[in-house]
Amino acid sequence: QLQLVESGGAAVQPGGSLRRSCAASGKNADVHALGWFRQAPGKEREWVSCIKPSGTSDTYADSVKGRFTIPRDNAKNTVYLQMNDLKPEATETYYCAARFGGLCESDKQDWGEGTLVTVAS
């Protein structure tokens, strides 16, 4: 099981941008797929994006495609989530996730603790 350390909670205005980071450490951290999930109050946790260890295969949920990107720095075992055009009046907890093998969109992951992102004017 990896340890995942996320950047802290943040607040941003609607339409703004925010960059999050997640540093992975532990056994074979460099060969885990890394990704992000998010959860709004009263809703199910949803997959947002993930990227394979090679860094050449990144995928996105339809809800964020074209607005979010997921760069990966393999030298630092760190994944980022660049969020653009954030939706107004949204409060969601973002979770970093890591998986060794299998489908990176799976709900079976090593999880970060989650941090809150608030979008409000």
Short mmCIF file of the C-alpha atoms (twelve columns), coordinates in Angstrom:
data_MODEL
# 
_entry.id   MODEL 
# 
loop_
_atom_site.group_PDB 
_atom_site.id 
_atom_site.type_symbol 
_atom_site.label_atom_id 
_atom_site.label_alt_id 
_atom_site.label_comp_id 
_atom_site.label_asym_id 
_atom_site.label_seq_id 
_atom_site.Cartn_x 
_atom_site.Cartn_y 
_atom_site.Cartn_z 
_atom_site.pdbx_PDB_model_num 
ATOM 1   C CA . GLN A 1   0.000   0.000  0.000   1 
ATOM 2   C CA . LEU A 2   1.306   3.405  -0.963  1 
ATOM 3   C CA . GLN A 3   1.219   6.593  1.018   1 
ATOM 4   C CA . LEU A 4   -0.341  9.502  -0.834  1 
ATOM 5   C CA . VAL A 5   0.121   13.080 0.302   1 
ATOM 6   C CA . GLU A 6   -2.131  15.638 -1.318  1 
ATOM 7   C CA . SER A 7   -1.887  19.375 -1.445  1 
ATOM 8   C CA . GLY A 8   -4.159  21.170 0.991   1 
ATOM 9   C CA . GLY A 9   -7.681  22.402 0.561   1 
ATOM 10  C CA . ALA A 10  -8.310  25.460 -1.545  1 
ATOM 11  C CA . ALA A 11  -10.923 27.956 -2.635  1 
ATOM 12  C CA . VAL A 12  -11.256 29.413 -6.098  1 
ATOM 13  C CA . GLN A 13  -13.711 31.577 -8.006  1 
ATOM 14  C CA . PRO A 14  -16.014 30.129 -10.657 1 
ATOM 15  C CA . GLY A 15  -14.279 29.755 -13.971 1 
ATOM 16  C CA . GLY A 16  -10.908 29.842 -12.289 1 
ATOM 17  C CA . SER A 17  -8.077  27.358 -12.317 1 
ATOM 18  C CA . LEU A 18  -6.407  25.301 -9.657  1 
ATOM 19  C CA . ARG A 19  -3.487  22.911 -9.654  1 
ATOM 20  C CA . ARG A 20  -3.386  20.059 -7.190  1 
ATOM 21  C CA . SER A 21  -0.590  17.657 -6.423  1 
ATOM 22  C CA . CYS A 22  -0.223  14.215 -4.929  1 
ATOM 23  C CA . ALA A 23  3.097   12.684 -3.940  1 
ATOM 24  C CA . ALA A 24  3.256   8.896  -3.786  1 
ATOM 25  C CA . SER A 25  5.733   6.910  -1.745  1 
ATOM 26  C CA . GLY A 26  6.205   3.289  -0.859  1 
ATOM 27  C CA . LYS A 27  6.991   0.027  -2.574  1 
ATOM 28  C CA . ASN A 28  6.942   0.218  -6.353  1 
ATOM 29  C CA . ALA A 29  5.418   3.654  -6.369  1 
ATOM 30  C CA . ASP A 30  6.851   4.273  -9.800  1 
ATOM 31  C CA . VAL A 31  4.835   1.471  -11.415 1 
ATOM 32  C CA . HIS A 32  1.454   2.383  -9.974  1 
ATOM 33  C CA . ALA A 33  -1.167  4.135  -11.977 1 
ATOM 34  C CA . LEU A 34  -2.099  7.399  -10.297 1 
ATOM 35  C CA . GLY A 35  -5.373  9.231  -10.469 1 
ATOM 36  C CA . TRP A 36  -8.050  11.363 -8.914  1 
ATOM 37  C CA . PHE A 37  -11.567 10.888 -7.639  1 
ATOM 38  C CA . ARG A 38  -13.945 13.448 -6.207  1 
ATOM 39  C CA . GLN A 39  -17.036 13.445 -4.057  1 
ATOM 40  C CA . ALA A 40  -19.684 16.079 -3.446  1 
ATOM 41  C CA . PRO A 41  -21.805 16.081 -0.285  1 
ATOM 42  C CA . GLY A 42  -24.620 13.579 -0.554  1 
ATOM 43  C CA . LYS A 43  -23.282 12.063 -3.760  1 
ATOM 44  C CA . GLU A 44  -21.252 9.030  -4.690  1 
ATOM 45  C CA . ARG A 45  -17.541 9.279  -5.203  1 
ATOM 46  C CA . GLU A 46  -16.759 9.576  -8.890  1 
ATOM 47  C CA . TRP A 47  -13.694 8.909  -10.927 1 
ATOM 48  C CA . VAL A 48  -12.114 11.977 -12.498 1 
ATOM 49  C CA . SER A 49  -8.875  10.996 -14.207 1 
ATOM 50  C CA . CYS A 50  -5.932  8.635  -14.118 1 
ATOM 51  C CA . ILE A 51  -2.592  8.134  -15.789 1 
ATOM 52  C CA . LYS A 52  -0.532  5.002  -16.327 1 
ATOM 53  C CA . PRO A 53  3.032   4.622  -15.011 1 
ATOM 54  C CA . SER A 54  4.454   5.256  -18.465 1 
ATOM 55  C CA . GLY A 55  2.807   8.662  -18.521 1 
ATOM 56  C CA . THR A 56  1.645   8.060  -22.077 1 
ATOM 57  C CA . SER A 57  -1.913  6.981  -21.339 1 
ATOM 58  C CA . ASP A 58  -4.134  9.423  -19.504 1 
ATOM 59  C CA . THR A 59  -7.899  9.212  -19.402 1 
ATOM 60  C CA . TYR A 60  -10.639 11.523 -18.207 1 
ATOM 61  C CA . ALA A 61  -14.253 11.404 -17.210 1 
ATOM 62  C CA . ASP A 62  -16.559 13.029 -19.718 1 
ATOM 63  C CA . SER A 63  -17.505 15.640 -17.153 1 
ATOM 64  C CA . VAL A 64  -13.977 17.061 -17.049 1 
ATOM 65  C CA . LYS A 65  -12.570 16.225 -20.460 1 
ATOM 66  C CA . GLY A 66  -11.178 19.310 -22.120 1 
ATOM 67  C CA . ARG A 67  -10.959 21.213 -18.828 1 
ATOM 68  C CA . PHE A 68  -8.699  19.057 -16.645 1 
ATOM 69  C CA . THR A 69  -5.292  17.535 -17.304 1 
ATOM 70  C CA . ILE A 70  -3.236  15.078 -15.261 1 
ATOM 71  C CA . PRO A 71  0.515   15.598 -15.642 1 
ATOM 72  C CA . ARG A 72  2.836   13.096 -13.990 1 
ATOM 73  C CA . ASP A 73  6.379   13.652 -12.805 1 
ATOM 74  C CA . ASN A 74  7.895   10.188 -12.649 1 
ATOM 75  C CA . ALA A 75  11.132  11.418 -11.096 1 
ATOM 76  C CA . LYS A 76  9.174   12.698 -8.093  1 
ATOM 77  C CA . ASN A 77  6.454   10.022 -8.083  1 
ATOM 78  C CA . THR A 78  4.019   12.887 -8.146  1 
ATOM 79  C CA . VAL A 79  0.803   13.363 -10.046 1 
ATOM 80  C CA . TYR A 80  -0.963  16.666 -10.589 1 
ATOM 81  C CA . LEU A 81  -4.451  17.678 -11.470 1 
ATOM 82  C CA . GLN A 82  -4.713  20.886 -13.438 1 
ATOM 83  C CA . MET A 83  -8.304  22.069 -13.175 1 
ATOM 84  C CA . ASN A 84  -9.589  24.798 -15.460 1 
ATOM 85  C CA . ASP A 85  -13.011 26.390 -15.899 1 
ATOM 86  C CA . LEU A 86  -14.207 25.216 -12.524 1 
ATOM 87  C CA . LYS A 87  -17.951 24.994 -12.107 1 
ATOM 88  C CA . PRO A 88  -19.651 27.586 -9.897  1 
ATOM 89  C CA . GLU A 89  -20.858 26.915 -6.372  1 
ATOM 90  C CA . ALA A 90  -19.205 23.540 -6.101  1 
ATOM 91  C CA . THR A 91  -17.786 21.967 -2.979  1 
ATOM 92  C CA . GLU A 92  -16.052 18.657 -3.521  1 
ATOM 93  C CA . THR A 93  -13.480 16.543 -1.790  1 
ATOM 94  C CA . TYR A 94  -10.719 15.398 -4.096  1 
ATOM 95  C CA . TYR A 95  -8.971  12.106 -3.435  1 
ATOM 96  C CA . CYS A 96  -5.686  11.033 -4.881  1 
ATOM 97  C CA . ALA A 97  -5.581  7.341  -5.751  1 
ATOM 98  C CA . ALA A 98  -3.017  4.729  -6.746  1 
ATOM 99  C CA . ARG A 99  -3.414  1.264  -8.197  1 
ATOM 100 C CA . PHE A 100 -0.947  -1.461 -9.082  1 
ATOM 101 C CA . GLY A 101 -2.137  -3.194 -12.204 1 
ATOM 102 C CA . GLY A 102 -5.657  -3.576 -13.424 1 
ATOM 103 C CA . LEU A 103 -8.009  -0.810 -14.406 1 
ATOM 104 C CA . CYS A 104 -6.981  2.570  -13.086 1 
ATOM 105 C CA . GLU A 105 -10.646 3.620  -12.912 1 
ATOM 106 C CA . SER A 106 -11.393 0.902  -10.371 1 
ATOM 107 C CA . ASP A 107 -12.764 1.791  -6.962  1 
ATOM 108 C CA . LYS A 108 -10.160 -0.487 -5.380  1 
ATOM 109 C CA . GLN A 109 -7.289  1.873  -4.741  1 
ATOM 110 C CA . ASP A 110 -4.764  3.138  -2.265  1 
ATOM 111 C CA . TRP A 111 -6.273  6.430  -1.199  1 
ATOM 112 C CA . GLY A 112 -5.077  9.817  -0.125  1 
ATOM 113 C CA . GLU A 113 -6.911  11.404 2.772   1 
ATOM 114 C CA . GLY A 114 -8.847  13.786 0.552   1 
ATOM 115 C CA . THR A 115 -8.836  17.561 0.479   1 
ATOM 116 C CA . LEU A 116 -11.674 20.015 0.003   1 
ATOM 117 C CA . VAL A 117 -11.981 22.270 -3.008  1 
ATOM 118 C CA . THR A 118 -14.558 25.043 -2.860  1 
ATOM 119 C CA . VAL A 119 -15.641 27.023 -5.912  1 
ATOM 120 C CA . ALA A 120 -17.519 30.173 -4.981  1 
ATOM 121 C CA . SER A 121 -17.644 33.844 -5.901  1 
# 
